[in-house]
């Protein structure tokens, strides 16, 4: 992986190029994305280039999730990018939901195509068409397929990772004999998403069901995991849909059941995207830049040699030896050999969020020790070279744990219940975050709340007992406790 370029306008200027987080969160975010070299804008508006450092983070998230997808019995496959328009049109709600965001291919090989082709906004239509061919009997079920792919949804306002016209994701598509099985699958995936995001990315999430107005176009029910960003806005980090038999009926995915009757399958679909990288930035980052959880850090350790003039002879060999030792222990380590001042290198690797910095100079070598600095707490300590890999591993685990606990504490501090609608509005107008309040289940009431406060229902906890009391806005009997927030 290439080292970042030196700034052209003076060596220390790049750090001050980051807008302070408290001053302008949105600008801070864009500065971090650019300065840490995670992504860049492309010649096509709304599309982004994911640079090697950003892509390395994605690969680590992908590997962690792919392992879990396979361990739970799913297999990967690949379906085409282009979908005949007539297939997308088969499921009425689905086409209505996606129509405004669809891009078409109308010319191929220099000729106008007989039928327009859709650049997939999601793959239910093409996959449903194939499942209809593959499923005949209950013996063919369940089908548990996932694909890693790109999709295109035309967006008016975009922001790197959070909302881009093209994004990368995985989409799982399953078919089952019974509705109960499909519901179990939908929830199992939701739990798997929560576990992955919390364990690997140290981002706590709330699991729950979406309201009718926020569900996936064509689904029976949509569940989501929602995270709270550093500015108090929520981010939907993953969704899992119970499709019921809607797509099976539209695409005629039917099978002969155990009792010889002909039935339609029950479907699910579920996805997580490159937007997770945005979540990691906004949950953990600070005024100095990125703070990466060790599990998704392309480099968990950076070694910076310290020394005057002849450090290449005196310090570098030992630094290289330590790098090899740590790498042999399975750690991701880089050694910064460039001819820059150590202070400049420190700031740069802080900006790029490397969890641990290891400094080594002539005095450290005399003592057979190294100086280790944590990115999350900025604490420094001297560690003996003897047994270093084990000690580094322990520190990385502590950082991973601390980042999660810090994020949970922030989320809890910014989550409250509102007793009256006035209080509800006040909270959302002031310091934002999640507000939990009873809701009547009525879509027009939900819409009015959005008009009044800009907040939407993020989700409603699964399996909770029905709330006592009345809707926060209209005072009708409540059907659920809903988690409200302004969102990305
Ligand atoms: Zn209401």
PDB file of C-alpha atoms in Angstrom, residues 87-302:
ATOM      1  CA  UNK A  87     -38.356  -7.970 -14.679  1.00  0.00           C
ATOM      2  CA  UNK A  88     -38.002  -4.982 -12.370  1.00  0.00           C
ATOM      3  CA  UNK A  89     -41.598  -4.045 -13.194  1.00  0.00           C
ATOM      4  CA  UNK A  90     -43.038  -7.359 -12.000  1.00  0.00           C
ATOM      5  CA  UNK A  91     -43.341  -6.455  -8.316  1.00  0.00           C
ATOM      6  CA  UNK A  92     -45.477  -3.315  -8.154  1.00  0.00           C
ATOM      7  CA  UNK A  93     -44.356  -1.837  -4.811  1.00  0.00           C
ATOM      8  CA  UNK A  94     -40.746  -2.653  -5.598  1.00  0.00           C
ATOM      9  CA  UNK A  95     -40.710  -0.829  -8.935  1.00  0.00           C
ATOM     10  CA  UNK A  96     -42.556   2.147  -7.471  1.00  0.00           C
ATOM     11  CA  UNK A  97     -40.032   2.406  -4.637  1.00  0.00           C
ATOM     12  CA  UNK A  98     -36.970   2.250  -6.860  1.00  0.00           C
ATOM     13  CA  UNK A  99     -38.172   3.962 -10.070  1.00  0.00           C
ATOM     14  CA  UNK A 100     -36.889   7.452  -9.176  1.00  0.00           C
ATOM     15  CA  UNK A 101     -33.359   6.118  -8.568  1.00  0.00           C
ATOM     16  CA  UNK A 102     -32.922   3.788 -11.514  1.00  0.00           C
ATOM     17  CA  UNK A 103     -30.280   4.204 -14.239  1.00  0.00           C
ATOM     18  CA  UNK A 104     -30.878   2.597 -17.633  1.00  0.00           C
ATOM     19  CA  UNK A 105     -28.755   1.236 -20.456  1.00  0.00           C
ATOM     20  CA  UNK A 106     -30.470   1.902 -23.777  1.00  0.00           C
ATOM     21  CA  UNK A 107     -27.681   1.406 -26.327  1.00  0.00           C
ATOM     22  CA  UNK A 108     -25.393  -1.601 -26.676  1.00  0.00           C
ATOM     23  CA  UNK A 109     -22.881  -2.320 -29.418  1.00  0.00           C
ATOM     24  CA  UNK A 110     -23.904   0.848 -31.186  1.00  0.00           C
ATOM     25  CA  UNK A 111     -27.550  -0.184 -31.499  1.00  0.00           C
ATOM     26  CA  UNK A 112     -30.633   0.899 -29.600  1.00  0.00           C
ATOM     27  CA  UNK A 113     -31.713  -2.048 -27.456  1.00  0.00           C
ATOM     28  CA  UNK A 114     -35.156  -3.567 -27.953  1.00  0.00           C
ATOM     29  CA  UNK A 115     -35.691  -3.528 -24.216  1.00  0.00           C
ATOM     30  CA  UNK A 116     -34.112  -1.040 -21.829  1.00  0.00           C
ATOM     31  CA  UNK A 117     -31.825  -2.613 -19.261  1.00  0.00           C
ATOM     32  CA  UNK A 118     -31.732  -1.470 -15.644  1.00  0.00           C
ATOM     33  CA  UNK A 119     -28.429  -1.095 -13.801  1.00  0.00           C
ATOM     34  CA  UNK A 120     -29.309  -3.060 -10.655  1.00  0.00           C
ATOM     35  CA  UNK A 121     -30.410  -0.916  -7.719  1.00  0.00           C
ATOM     36  CA  UNK A 122     -30.726  -4.246  -5.826  1.00  0.00           C
ATOM     37  CA  UNK A 123     -31.077  -7.784  -7.162  1.00  0.00           C
ATOM     38  CA  UNK A 124     -34.432  -9.217  -6.028  1.00  0.00           C
ATOM     39  CA  UNK A 125     -35.767  -9.139  -9.616  1.00  0.00           C
ATOM     40  CA  UNK A 126     -32.916 -10.985 -11.306  1.00  0.00           C
ATOM     41  CA  UNK A 127     -32.397 -13.427  -8.447  1.00  0.00           C
ATOM     42  CA  UNK A 128     -36.151 -14.122  -8.131  1.00  0.00           C
ATOM     43  CA  UNK A 129     -36.215 -14.934 -11.849  1.00  0.00           C
ATOM     44  CA  UNK A 130     -33.437 -17.473 -11.404  1.00  0.00           C
ATOM     45  CA  UNK A 131     -34.939 -19.000  -8.247  1.00  0.00           C
ATOM     46  CA  UNK A 132     -38.169 -19.611 -10.188  1.00  0.00           C
ATOM     47  CA  UNK A 133     -36.120 -21.866 -12.499  1.00  0.00           C
ATOM     48  CA  UNK A 134     -34.164 -23.587  -9.752  1.00  0.00           C
ATOM     49  CA  UNK A 135     -36.946 -24.443  -7.306  1.00  0.00           C
ATOM     50  CA  UNK A 136     -39.339 -27.310  -8.056  1.00  0.00           C
ATOM     51  CA  UNK A 137     -39.810 -29.243  -4.863  1.00  0.00           C
ATOM     52  CA  UNK A 138     -39.566 -28.655  -1.113  1.00  0.00           C
ATOM     53  CA  UNK A 139     -36.357 -30.691  -1.402  1.00  0.00           C
ATOM     54  CA  UNK A 140     -34.738 -27.718  -3.232  1.00  0.00           C
ATOM     55  CA  UNK A 141     -35.290 -25.488  -0.185  1.00  0.00           C
ATOM     56  CA  UNK A 142     -34.001 -23.521   1.533  1.00  0.00           C
ATOM     57  CA  UNK A 143     -31.824 -21.574  -0.895  1.00  0.00           C
ATOM     58  CA  UNK A 144     -29.306 -19.535   1.082  1.00  0.00           C
ATOM     59  CA  UNK A 145     -27.305 -17.355  -1.341  1.00  0.00           C
ATOM     60  CA  UNK A 146     -25.299 -14.183  -0.810  1.00  0.00           C
ATOM     61  CA  UNK A 147     -23.533 -11.994  -3.356  1.00  0.00           C
ATOM     62  CA  UNK A 148     -20.851  -9.324  -2.998  1.00  0.00           C
ATOM     63  CA  UNK A 149     -21.551  -6.672  -5.610  1.00  0.00           C
ATOM     64  CA  UNK A 150     -21.995  -3.040  -6.538  1.00  0.00           C
ATOM     65  CA  UNK A 151     -25.386  -1.382  -7.043  1.00  0.00           C
ATOM     66  CA  UNK A 152     -26.459   1.956  -8.482  1.00  0.00           C
ATOM     67  CA  UNK A 153     -29.148   4.200  -7.041  1.00  0.00           C
ATOM     68  CA  UNK A 154     -29.226   7.695  -8.554  1.00  0.00           C
ATOM     69  CA  UNK A 155     -28.857  10.197  -5.711  1.00  0.00           C
ATOM     70  CA  UNK A 156     -29.252  13.965  -5.796  1.00  0.00           C
ATOM     71  CA  UNK A 157     -27.149  14.725  -2.746  1.00  0.00           C
ATOM     72  CA  UNK A 158     -24.177  12.516  -2.047  1.00  0.00           C
ATOM     73  CA  UNK A 159     -21.488  12.197   0.604  1.00  0.00           C
ATOM     74  CA  UNK A 160     -18.532   9.770   0.439  1.00  0.00           C
ATOM     75  CA  UNK A 161     -19.384   6.367   1.960  1.00  0.00           C
ATOM     76  CA  UNK A 162     -22.673   7.581   3.496  1.00  0.00           C
ATOM     77  CA  UNK A 163     -24.646   8.122   0.323  1.00  0.00           C
ATOM     78  CA  UNK A 164     -23.140   7.583  -3.120  1.00  0.00           C
ATOM     79  CA  UNK A 165     -24.803   6.739  -6.413  1.00  0.00           C
ATOM     80  CA  UNK A 166     -22.786   3.532  -6.709  1.00  0.00           C
ATOM     81  CA  UNK A 167     -21.878   1.619  -3.587  1.00  0.00           C
ATOM     82  CA  UNK A 168     -20.469  -1.778  -2.659  1.00  0.00           C
ATOM     83  CA  UNK A 169     -22.386  -4.212  -0.515  1.00  0.00           C
ATOM     84  CA  UNK A 170     -23.395  -7.763   0.113  1.00  0.00           C
ATOM     85  CA  UNK A 171     -26.950  -8.810  -0.554  1.00  0.00           C
ATOM     86  CA  UNK A 172     -28.309 -12.077   0.779  1.00  0.00           C
ATOM     87  CA  UNK A 173     -31.368 -13.626  -0.878  1.00  0.00           C
ATOM     88  CA  UNK A 174     -33.010 -16.689   0.610  1.00  0.00           C
ATOM     89  CA  UNK A 175     -36.058 -18.824  -0.164  1.00  0.00           C
ATOM     90  CA  UNK A 176     -37.863 -21.004   2.379  1.00  0.00           C
ATOM     91  CA  UNK A 177     -40.735 -23.470   2.731  1.00  0.00           C
ATOM     92  CA  UNK A 178     -42.603 -21.607   5.452  1.00  0.00           C
ATOM     93  CA  UNK A 179     -43.212 -18.074   6.664  1.00  0.00           C
ATOM     94  CA  UNK A 180     -41.910 -18.987  10.105  1.00  0.00           C
ATOM     95  CA  UNK A 181     -38.587 -20.105   8.612  1.00  0.00           C
ATOM     96  CA  UNK A 182     -38.265 -16.864   6.659  1.00  0.00           C
ATOM     97  CA  UNK A 183     -38.926 -14.801   9.776  1.00  0.00           C
ATOM     98  CA  UNK A 184     -36.318 -16.777  11.727  1.00  0.00           C
ATOM     99  CA  UNK A 185     -33.787 -16.209   8.933  1.00  0.00           C
ATOM    100  CA  UNK A 186     -34.547 -12.466   8.814  1.00  0.00           C
ATOM    101  CA  UNK A 187     -33.956 -12.107  12.547  1.00  0.00           C
ATOM    102  CA  UNK A 188     -30.894 -14.384  12.633  1.00  0.00           C
ATOM    103  CA  UNK A 189     -29.259 -12.194   9.998  1.00  0.00           C
ATOM    104  CA  UNK A 190     -30.154  -9.051  11.933  1.00  0.00           C
ATOM    105  CA  UNK A 191     -28.477 -10.499  15.039  1.00  0.00           C
ATOM    106  CA  UNK A 192     -25.448 -11.498  12.951  1.00  0.00           C
ATOM    107  CA  UNK A 193     -25.175  -7.923  11.643  1.00  0.00           C
ATOM    108  CA  UNK A 194     -25.353  -6.515  15.158  1.00  0.00           C
ATOM    109  CA  UNK A 195     -22.708  -8.919  16.433  1.00  0.00           C
ATOM    110  CA  UNK A 196     -20.386  -8.148  13.490  1.00  0.00           C
ATOM    111  CA  UNK A 197     -20.664  -4.372  13.722  1.00  0.00           C
ATOM    112  CA  UNK A 198     -20.266  -4.341  17.506  1.00  0.00           C
ATOM    113  CA  UNK A 199     -17.403  -6.856  17.627  1.00  0.00           C
ATOM    114  CA  UNK A 200     -15.366  -5.773  14.613  1.00  0.00           C
ATOM    115  CA  UNK A 201     -16.158  -2.072  14.296  1.00  0.00           C
ATOM    116  CA  UNK A 202     -16.762  -1.304  17.991  1.00  0.00           C
ATOM    117  CA  UNK A 203     -19.964   0.484  16.980  1.00  0.00           C
ATOM    118  CA  UNK A 204     -22.984  -0.247  19.216  1.00  0.00           C
ATOM    119  CA  UNK A 205     -26.302  -0.634  17.410  1.00  0.00           C
ATOM    120  CA  UNK A 206     -29.992  -0.837  18.267  1.00  0.00           C
ATOM    121  CA  UNK A 207     -31.953  -3.682  16.650  1.00  0.00           C
ATOM    122  CA  UNK A 208     -35.573  -3.234  15.728  1.00  0.00           C
ATOM    123  CA  UNK A 209     -38.367  -3.177  13.180  1.00  0.00           C
ATOM    124  CA  UNK A 210     -38.940  -0.343  10.718  1.00  0.00           C
ATOM    125  CA  UNK A 211     -42.301   1.401  10.437  1.00  0.00           C
ATOM    126  CA  UNK A 212     -44.434   0.760   7.307  1.00  0.00           C
ATOM    127  CA  UNK A 213     -43.305   4.014   5.719  1.00  0.00           C
ATOM    128  CA  UNK A 214     -39.607   3.208   6.172  1.00  0.00           C
ATOM    129  CA  UNK A 215     -39.667  -0.443   5.123  1.00  0.00           C
ATOM    130  CA  UNK A 216     -38.035  -1.832   1.941  1.00  0.00           C
ATOM    131  CA  UNK A 217     -40.173  -1.474  -1.185  1.00  0.00           C
ATOM    132  CA  UNK A 218     -41.908  -4.837  -1.614  1.00  0.00           C
ATOM    133  CA  UNK A 219     -41.122  -6.318   1.805  1.00  0.00           C
ATOM    134  CA  UNK A 220     -43.550  -7.597   4.394  1.00  0.00           C
ATOM    135  CA  UNK A 221     -41.364  -6.302   7.227  1.00  0.00           C
ATOM    136  CA  UNK A 222     -37.972  -4.618   7.442  1.00  0.00           C
ATOM    137  CA  UNK A 223     -35.663  -4.802  10.413  1.00  0.00           C
ATOM    138  CA  UNK A 224     -32.616  -2.589  10.890  1.00  0.00           C
ATOM    139  CA  UNK A 225     -29.631  -1.918  13.084  1.00  0.00           C
ATOM    140  CA  UNK A 226     -29.166   1.768  13.915  1.00  0.00           C
ATOM    141  CA  UNK A 227     -26.037   3.459  15.256  1.00  0.00           C
ATOM    142  CA  UNK A 228     -25.570   6.924  16.749  1.00  0.00           C
ATOM    143  CA  UNK A 229     -22.917   9.111  15.135  1.00  0.00           C
ATOM    144  CA  UNK A 230     -20.697  11.626  16.954  1.00  0.00           C
ATOM    145  CA  UNK A 231     -22.974  14.529  16.002  1.00  0.00           C
ATOM    146  CA  UNK A 232     -26.058  12.878  17.488  1.00  0.00           C
ATOM    147  CA  UNK A 233     -27.560  11.759  14.183  1.00  0.00           C
ATOM    148  CA  UNK A 234     -28.525   8.146  13.604  1.00  0.00           C
ATOM    149  CA  UNK A 235     -27.181   5.994  10.793  1.00  0.00           C
ATOM    150  CA  UNK A 236     -28.921   2.881   9.483  1.00  0.00           C
ATOM    151  CA  UNK A 237     -26.062   0.393   9.416  1.00  0.00           C
ATOM    152  CA  UNK A 238     -27.799  -2.675   7.985  1.00  0.00           C
ATOM    153  CA  UNK A 239     -31.224  -3.986   7.028  1.00  0.00           C
ATOM    154  CA  UNK A 240     -32.856  -7.406   6.920  1.00  0.00           C
ATOM    155  CA  UNK A 241     -36.174  -7.856   5.104  1.00  0.00           C
ATOM    156  CA  UNK A 242     -38.834 -10.514   5.420  1.00  0.00           C
ATOM    157  CA  UNK A 243     -40.242 -10.473   1.866  1.00  0.00           C
ATOM    158  CA  UNK A 244     -43.131 -12.784   2.673  1.00  0.00           C
ATOM    159  CA  UNK A 245     -44.440 -14.274  -0.592  1.00  0.00           C
ATOM    160  CA  UNK A 246     -44.557 -10.945  -2.470  1.00  0.00           C
ATOM    161  CA  UNK A 247     -41.604 -11.587  -4.757  1.00  0.00           C
ATOM    162  CA  UNK A 248     -42.373 -15.321  -5.013  1.00  0.00           C
ATOM    163  CA  UNK A 249     -45.808 -14.470  -6.408  1.00  0.00           C
ATOM    164  CA  UNK A 250     -44.488 -11.776  -8.746  1.00  0.00           C
ATOM    165  CA  UNK A 251     -41.753 -14.068 -10.123  1.00  0.00           C
ATOM    166  CA  UNK A 252     -43.670 -17.330  -9.713  1.00  0.00           C
ATOM    167  CA  UNK A 253     -41.174 -19.042  -7.453  1.00  0.00           C
ATOM    168  CA  UNK A 254     -43.328 -22.035  -6.594  1.00  0.00           C
ATOM    169  CA  UNK A 255     -42.670 -25.571  -5.390  1.00  0.00           C
ATOM    170  CA  UNK A 256     -44.415 -28.834  -4.681  1.00  0.00           C
ATOM    171  CA  UNK A 257     -44.832 -28.987  -0.917  1.00  0.00           C
ATOM    172  CA  UNK A 258     -44.538 -32.050   1.314  1.00  0.00           C
ATOM    173  CA  UNK A 259     -48.330 -32.504   1.083  1.00  0.00           C
ATOM    174  CA  UNK A 260     -48.099 -32.387  -2.753  1.00  0.00           C
ATOM    175  CA  UNK A 261     -49.804 -28.984  -2.977  1.00  0.00           C
ATOM    176  CA  UNK A 262     -48.152 -26.245  -5.069  1.00  0.00           C
ATOM    177  CA  UNK A 263     -47.039 -23.267  -2.975  1.00  0.00           C
ATOM    178  CA  UNK A 264     -44.994 -20.104  -3.265  1.00  0.00           C
ATOM    179  CA  UNK A 265     -41.707 -19.832  -1.374  1.00  0.00           C
ATOM    180  CA  UNK A 266     -41.148 -17.365   1.452  1.00  0.00           C
ATOM    181  CA  UNK A 267     -38.257 -14.989   0.870  1.00  0.00           C
ATOM    182  CA  UNK A 268     -35.786 -12.777   2.690  1.00  0.00           C
ATOM    183  CA  UNK A 269     -33.148 -10.308   1.573  1.00  0.00           C
ATOM    184  CA  UNK A 270     -30.550  -8.429   3.591  1.00  0.00           C
ATOM    185  CA  UNK A 271     -27.606  -6.101   3.085  1.00  0.00           C
ATOM    186  CA  UNK A 272     -24.760  -4.113   4.567  1.00  0.00           C
ATOM    187  CA  UNK A 273     -22.718  -1.611   2.585  1.00  0.00           C
ATOM    188  CA  UNK A 274     -19.579   0.543   2.344  1.00  0.00           C
ATOM    189  CA  UNK A 275     -21.517   3.074   4.418  1.00  0.00           C
ATOM    190  CA  UNK A 276     -20.165   1.143   7.429  1.00  0.00           C
ATOM    191  CA  UNK A 277     -16.839   2.883   6.801  1.00  0.00           C
ATOM    192  CA  UNK A 278     -18.616   6.212   7.268  1.00  0.00           C
ATOM    193  CA  UNK A 279     -19.999   4.924  10.557  1.00  0.00           C
ATOM    194  CA  UNK A 280     -16.529   4.004  11.833  1.00  0.00           C
ATOM    195  CA  UNK A 281     -15.249   7.482  10.974  1.00  0.00           C
ATOM    196  CA  UNK A 282     -18.142   9.329  12.614  1.00  0.00           C
ATOM    197  CA  UNK A 283     -18.373   7.200  15.759  1.00  0.00           C
ATOM    198  CA  UNK A 284     -14.687   7.033  16.714  1.00  0.00           C
ATOM    199  CA  UNK A 285     -12.895   9.933  14.977  1.00  0.00           C
ATOM    200  CA  UNK A 286     -11.618  13.065  16.729  1.00  0.00           C
ATOM    201  CA  UNK A 287     -10.053  16.437  15.908  1.00  0.00           C
ATOM    202  CA  UNK A 288      -6.784  14.744  14.895  1.00  0.00           C
ATOM    203  CA  UNK A 289      -8.548  12.490  12.387  1.00  0.00           C
ATOM    204  CA  UNK A 290      -9.471   8.834  12.196  1.00  0.00           C
ATOM    205  CA  UNK A 291      -9.456   6.508  15.175  1.00  0.00           C
ATOM    206  CA  UNK A 292      -9.671   2.959  13.844  1.00  0.00           C
ATOM    207  CA  UNK A 293     -10.722  -0.044  15.894  1.00  0.00           C
ATOM    208  CA  UNK A 294      -7.816  -2.550  15.674  1.00  0.00           C
ATOM    209  CA  UNK A 295     -10.011  -5.243  14.070  1.00  0.00           C
ATOM    210  CA  UNK A 296     -10.605  -3.115  10.955  1.00  0.00           C
ATOM    211  CA  UNK A 297      -7.334  -1.142  10.912  1.00  0.00           C
ATOM    212  CA  UNK A 298      -5.213  -1.811   7.776  1.00  0.00           C
ATOM    213  CA  UNK A 299      -2.198  -1.185  10.014  1.00  0.00           C
ATOM    214  CA  UNK A 300      -2.651  -1.995  13.690  1.00  0.00           C
ATOM    215  CA  UNK A 301       0.857  -0.793  14.514  1.00  0.00           C
ATOM    216  CA  UNK A 302       3.166   1.798  12.949  1.00  0.00           C
TER     217      UNK A 302
END
